[in-house]
Amino acid sequence: MTTGIGQAERAPMRSGEVYVLLLGLGALDAAGYSVIAPVLPGLAAQTGASATVLGMLVAAFPLGMVAGFALGGIVIQRSSPARLLTVGLALVAAGGLGFVFGADLAGFAVSRLVMGLGSGCLWLGITFATLAAWPGQEYLCMSRIYAAYSAGGLLGPLLGAIHGMRGPFLAYLALVLLALVPVLTLRLPATAVAFAPDRRALRSPGFRAAAVAIAFAVLALGTLEGVLPLHFGTKLGQSQIGVLYAATSVVVAVAGVVAGRWPPRAMLLVSTVLVVGGFALAGASTDVPVWIAALAVAGVGIGLANTGATGVLLDAVPPQRILTAMVLWSQIGILGYLAAPLIGGPVADAFGYGAVAAVVALMAMGAAATLARSNRS
């Protein structure tokens, strides 16, 4: 080829193979979040652990992700998305081994922490590769990445529906190892030079609105995956919960793609109503048909919230200066996933699952208020 250096670096990133790879990695990453959800009721029966203790186990994953985002930001500045993706997959595989060979809650917690560390690296590797490859189409392309993550939310519960504790994680580990092959063989060029750290972006009202919005979106996801399965486990088995969550993930994926064609602020405001209403209905009811309807409503809300929060961030910070903002925004968002089981578990133990929606409602009110203030600035 006789193209310039910059064009030569971008060409492989625009190939169909790389696009499919990034979408596939997003799905695989998300499956690591949700594979544990159908396993929780069985683990509770096996160990006698309370909702609070199991909430702490679930919270180990997002805690590791917070550190993974920091590690990923360093790697992106010094290396490339390809290197970051390789590191992320290796860490996820190491954590998966802990579930295959582990035998107690403490070991499982450490394994989830390591898996979360790898997941944080995967998220940033996928995100920065996408932003570099499709300039000017960041919002639309990221909505598709979120759809891929939602598809992974379907894969995770299906894997989790495999009987026992080790089976789901052994199947997931096999997929992670398979994913290493294209990551190591496809040429992903270094694109970190296109992204500059800029702490000034963190002071903008738009960034603050985006940060609160993503915290709400991921808090909702964490509540769905880390708290409500124990409620559903009173009438549904492990496989049935897996199917229910897989169906919900389809709804989330479709909503996320649709949201990419509408103004992000409007999508966020609509999402707050849908998520809170869906969770309130699910927590207050003990009827399976009502649960199905409630998760369909909440799933639409989560899909709109994920894409909308990303759109608000991209509107507030130019992609070339988004490195610092993206790392911190991701960390703030995943703190919502961390907070969901840590707060929702004790609330469910003390007041019942109907009260869990109140926690989500408070975050929704904060997101709407911050969004309104930033709009007036």
XYZ file of C-alpha atoms in Angstrom:
377
model
C 0.000 0.000 0.000
C 1.093 3.538 -0.663
C -1.120 5.275 1.858
C 0.255 7.467 4.634
C 1.142 6.146 8.046
C -2.060 7.357 9.699
C -4.222 5.775 7.005
C -2.250 2.545 7.113
C -2.823 2.324 10.844
C -6.549 2.869 10.489
C -7.154 0.440 7.610
C -7.107 -2.793 9.639
C -9.439 -1.208 12.197
C -12.116 -0.733 9.522
C -12.123 -4.362 8.399
C -15.245 -6.443 8.906
C -13.247 -9.038 10.815
C -12.154 -6.531 13.432
C -15.670 -5.126 13.818
C -17.038 -8.621 14.402
C -14.203 -9.276 16.848
C -14.985 -6.162 18.895
C -18.679 -7.006 19.036
C -17.873 -10.590 19.990
C -15.504 -9.496 22.729
C -18.156 -7.160 24.089
C -20.611 -10.049 24.280
C -18.005 -12.266 25.926
C -17.107 -9.590 28.466
C -20.743 -9.063 29.411
C -21.280 -12.804 29.783
C -18.715 -12.679 32.571
C -20.919 -10.196 34.445
C -24.085 -12.245 34.257
C -22.922 -15.863 34.318
C -23.110 -15.809 38.100
C -26.756 -14.698 38.374
C -28.468 -18.113 37.916
C -25.848 -19.725 40.165
C -26.622 -17.569 43.222
C -29.708 -19.415 44.532
C -27.886 -22.759 44.365
C -24.842 -21.268 46.048
C -27.072 -19.870 48.784
C -28.613 -23.306 49.351
C -25.191 -24.983 49.329
C -23.478 -22.572 51.731
C -26.354 -21.058 53.715
C -25.060 -17.596 52.814
C -27.446 -14.649 53.162
C -28.356 -12.131 50.472
C -25.876 -9.732 52.081
C -22.967 -12.187 51.872
C -23.779 -13.178 48.306
C -24.127 -9.505 47.444
C -20.528 -9.034 48.594
C -19.464 -11.898 46.326
C -21.185 -10.255 43.364
C -19.639 -6.902 44.316
C -16.102 -8.318 44.044
C -16.410 -8.251 40.244
C -17.111 -4.506 39.854
C -14.521 -3.753 42.522
C -11.943 -5.457 40.335
C -13.247 -3.545 37.315
C -12.514 -0.203 38.993
C -8.856 -1.213 39.234
C -9.020 -2.657 35.718
C -10.095 0.701 34.290
C -7.079 2.385 35.889
C -4.755 -0.318 34.548
C -6.380 -0.080 31.128
C -5.886 3.678 30.966
C -2.164 3.226 31.581
C -1.849 0.528 28.928
C -3.749 2.601 26.342
C -1.378 5.546 26.845
C 1.726 3.362 26.523
C 0.676 0.611 24.138
C -2.380 -0.350 22.063
C -5.917 -1.702 22.317
C -4.625 -5.080 21.103
C -2.240 -5.374 24.040
C -4.964 -4.290 26.430
C -7.406 -6.861 25.069
C -4.817 -9.628 25.498
C -4.142 -8.612 29.102
C -7.857 -8.485 29.821
C -8.578 -11.943 28.430
C -5.662 -13.463 30.353
C -6.924 -12.009 33.642
C -10.502 -13.149 32.995
C -9.242 -16.656 32.257
C -7.228 -16.707 35.495
C -10.297 -15.701 37.485
C -12.422 -18.336 35.762
C -9.982 -21.013 36.838
C -10.685 -20.046 40.440
C -14.320 -21.054 40.046
C -13.450 -24.302 38.313
C -11.042 -25.408 41.043
C -12.206 -23.347 44.050
C -14.228 -24.706 46.938
C -15.230 -21.853 49.269
C -16.761 -18.391 49.209
C -13.476 -16.644 49.975
C -11.788 -18.253 46.976
C -14.736 -17.439 44.745
C -14.591 -13.798 45.865
C -10.910 -13.538 44.900
C -11.676 -15.159 41.552
C -14.464 -12.676 40.839
C -12.105 -9.829 41.739
C -9.542 -11.047 39.186
C -12.240 -11.540 36.554
C -13.398 -7.976 37.180
C -9.856 -6.668 36.745
C -9.710 -8.339 33.342
C -13.165 -7.092 32.424
C -12.134 -3.488 33.060
C -9.242 -3.921 30.646
C -11.511 -5.504 28.025
C -14.031 -2.674 28.206
C -11.456 0.044 27.601
C -9.734 -1.950 24.858
C -13.032 -2.425 23.022
C -14.106 1.184 23.546
C -10.937 2.885 22.357
C -10.612 0.584 19.368
C -14.175 1.506 18.391
C -13.735 5.256 18.887
C -10.541 5.246 16.825
C -11.956 3.185 13.991
C -15.184 5.094 13.342
C -14.619 8.837 13.941
C -17.770 10.884 13.595
C -19.959 7.843 14.264
C -19.007 7.303 17.902
C -22.530 7.459 19.364
C -24.059 5.072 16.811
C -21.144 2.617 16.968
C -21.065 2.609 20.759
C -24.809 1.887 20.808
C -23.989 -1.261 18.822
C -21.219 -2.139 21.241
C -23.758 -1.867 24.054
C -26.063 -4.114 22.072
C -23.243 -6.649 21.874
C -22.808 -6.364 25.636
C -26.519 -6.972 26.036
C -26.224 -10.041 23.809
C -23.508 -11.198 26.183
C -26.024 -10.647 28.931
C -28.046 -13.311 27.128
C -25.073 -15.658 26.827
C -24.124 -15.352 30.489
C -27.421 -16.637 31.920
C -27.494 -19.450 29.363
C -24.055 -20.537 30.557
C -25.197 -20.025 34.141
C -28.089 -22.386 33.496
C -25.603 -25.276 33.216
C -26.029 -27.374 36.339
C -23.753 -26.756 39.312
C -21.085 -24.200 40.172
C -18.137 -25.364 38.059
C -20.014 -26.107 34.832
C -20.981 -22.533 33.949
C -17.504 -21.162 34.603
C -15.765 -24.014 32.794
C -17.863 -23.279 29.695
C -17.107 -19.553 29.997
C -13.386 -20.235 30.411
C -13.379 -22.243 27.180
C -14.909 -19.293 25.294
C -12.351 -16.877 26.745
C -9.467 -19.081 25.620
C -10.987 -19.349 22.144
C -11.233 -15.544 21.952
C -7.491 -15.228 22.490
C -6.875 -16.714 19.034
C -8.322 -13.856 16.928
C -7.021 -11.220 19.345
C -3.481 -12.549 18.883
C -3.755 -13.076 15.120
C -5.692 -10.038 13.884
C -3.557 -6.914 13.548
C -4.970 -4.171 15.748
C -2.782 -1.069 15.332
C -1.704 1.255 18.116
C -4.309 4.030 18.380
C -3.490 5.502 21.775
C -1.888 8.548 20.125
C -5.371 9.668 19.026
C -6.516 10.008 22.633
C -5.059 12.569 24.996
C -5.635 12.770 28.760
C -7.373 16.009 29.746
C -8.514 16.575 33.327
C -10.275 19.815 32.377
C -13.035 17.787 30.764
C -13.966 16.418 34.188
C -15.144 19.873 35.314
C -17.791 20.282 32.624
C -21.509 20.018 33.552
C -21.963 17.567 30.694
C -19.404 15.177 32.156
C -21.065 15.327 35.568
C -24.435 14.536 34.003
C -22.929 11.637 32.044
C -21.262 10.283 35.187
C -24.452 10.258 37.246
C -26.360 8.796 34.300
C -23.996 5.848 33.864
C -24.005 5.246 37.622
C -27.793 4.942 37.456
C -27.699 2.651 34.413
C -25.178 0.262 35.930
C -26.817 0.362 39.372
C -29.951 -0.888 37.646
C -28.005 -3.669 35.930
C -26.312 -4.647 39.186
C -29.660 -4.807 40.959
C -31.061 -6.979 38.203
C -28.139 -9.417 38.260
C -26.976 -9.296 41.875
C -30.118 -8.919 43.994
C -33.311 -9.955 42.205
C -32.181 -13.523 41.295
C -32.602 -14.497 44.944
C -36.204 -13.245 44.818
C -36.900 -15.146 41.605
C -35.283 -18.233 43.093
C -38.283 -18.650 45.417
C -40.303 -19.993 42.470
C -37.841 -20.605 39.633
C -34.965 -23.052 39.261
C -31.456 -22.227 38.070
C -32.199 -23.037 34.430
C -35.468 -21.097 34.478
C -33.760 -18.020 35.887
C -31.158 -18.344 33.143
C -33.845 -18.349 30.452
C -35.632 -15.377 32.056
C -32.435 -13.335 32.131
C -31.490 -14.347 28.607
C -34.852 -13.072 27.348
C -34.392 -9.830 29.258
C -30.998 -9.356 27.627
C -32.618 -9.490 24.190
C -34.885 -6.633 25.246
C -31.914 -4.642 26.574
C -29.973 -5.166 23.333
C -32.799 -4.028 21.067
C -33.522 -0.986 23.235
C -29.835 -0.032 23.237
C -29.630 -0.076 19.436
C -32.870 1.894 19.033
C -31.677 4.486 21.548
C -28.655 5.248 19.344
C -30.980 6.942 16.834
C -32.605 9.306 19.335
C -31.286 12.212 21.483
C -29.409 10.756 24.467
C -30.912 13.090 27.079
C -34.455 12.137 26.124
C -33.542 8.459 26.258
C -32.158 8.869 29.769
C -35.257 10.565 31.111
C -37.522 7.870 29.688
C -35.241 5.175 31.106
C -35.602 6.391 34.698
C -39.360 5.837 34.630
C -39.148 2.412 32.993
C -36.406 1.025 35.241
C -37.969 2.156 38.513
C -41.438 0.987 37.475
C -40.197 -2.388 36.313
C -38.190 -3.075 39.463
C -41.013 -1.964 41.746
C -43.391 -4.357 40.012
C -40.895 -7.250 40.080
C -40.023 -6.799 43.747
C -43.591 -6.437 44.952
C -44.947 -9.476 43.093
C -44.556 -13.200 43.603
C -46.180 -14.207 40.306
C -43.950 -15.436 37.481
C -45.965 -13.804 34.652
C -45.706 -10.468 36.429
C -41.943 -10.956 36.793
C -41.650 -11.537 33.055
C -43.570 -8.355 32.238
C -41.685 -6.336 34.845
C -38.263 -7.379 33.531
C -39.339 -6.549 29.977
C -40.138 -2.987 31.086
C -36.959 -2.665 33.148
C -34.892 -4.167 30.318
C -36.034 -1.474 27.896
C -35.090 1.137 30.485
C -31.615 -0.306 31.054
C -30.926 -0.404 27.305
C -31.979 3.234 26.891
C -29.959 4.303 29.931
C -26.714 2.639 28.821
C -26.740 4.194 25.366
C -28.072 7.539 26.558
C -25.344 7.937 29.193
C -22.694 7.250 26.561
C -24.236 9.819 24.232
C -24.197 12.482 26.939
C -20.495 11.789 27.541
C -19.611 11.959 23.840
C -21.543 15.224 23.520
C -19.651 16.695 26.475
C -16.082 15.609 25.659
C -14.439 15.438 22.193
C -13.142 11.908 21.459
C -9.547 13.156 21.062
C -9.569 14.371 24.693
C -11.701 11.625 26.183
C -9.052 9.332 27.732
C -9.196 10.682 31.296
C -12.935 11.250 31.137
C -13.617 7.751 29.790
C -11.560 6.061 32.509
C -13.197 8.030 35.335
C -16.671 7.766 33.777
C -16.270 3.998 33.533
C -15.101 3.798 37.142
C -18.034 5.864 38.383
C -20.429 3.747 36.388
C -19.148 0.465 37.717
C -19.381 1.798 41.263
C -23.110 1.644 40.615
C -22.768 -2.077 39.900
C -20.706 -2.383 43.080
C -23.247 -0.462 45.150
C -26.261 -2.395 43.883
C -25.667 -5.680 45.761
C -23.963 -3.991 48.720
C -27.006 -1.775 49.295
C -29.730 -3.844 47.684
C -28.845 -7.066 49.531
C -29.212 -5.614 53.047
C -32.331 -3.673 51.990
C -33.885 -6.903 50.686
C -32.957 -8.756 53.875
C -34.436 -6.029 56.072
C -37.477 -4.817 54.152
C -38.154 -7.300 51.351
C -37.513 -7.153 47.636
C -40.216 -4.591 47.022
C -38.050 -2.020 48.810
C -35.104 -2.558 46.440
C -36.804 -0.364 43.821
C -36.547 2.584 46.238
C -32.749 2.433 46.031
C -32.904 2.579 42.236
C -35.499 5.375 42.394
C -33.201 7.590 44.448
C -30.442 7.206 41.860
C -32.918 7.880 39.062
C -33.973 11.135 40.710
C -30.332 12.170 41.016
C -29.687 11.412 37.344
C -32.714 13.405 36.200
C -31.815 16.382 38.408
C -28.176 16.453 37.267
C -29.238 16.192 33.653
C -31.609 19.134 34.059
C -28.917 21.295 35.695
C -26.394 20.537 32.956
C -28.960 21.431 30.312
C -29.367 24.871 31.838
C -25.587 25.504 32.010
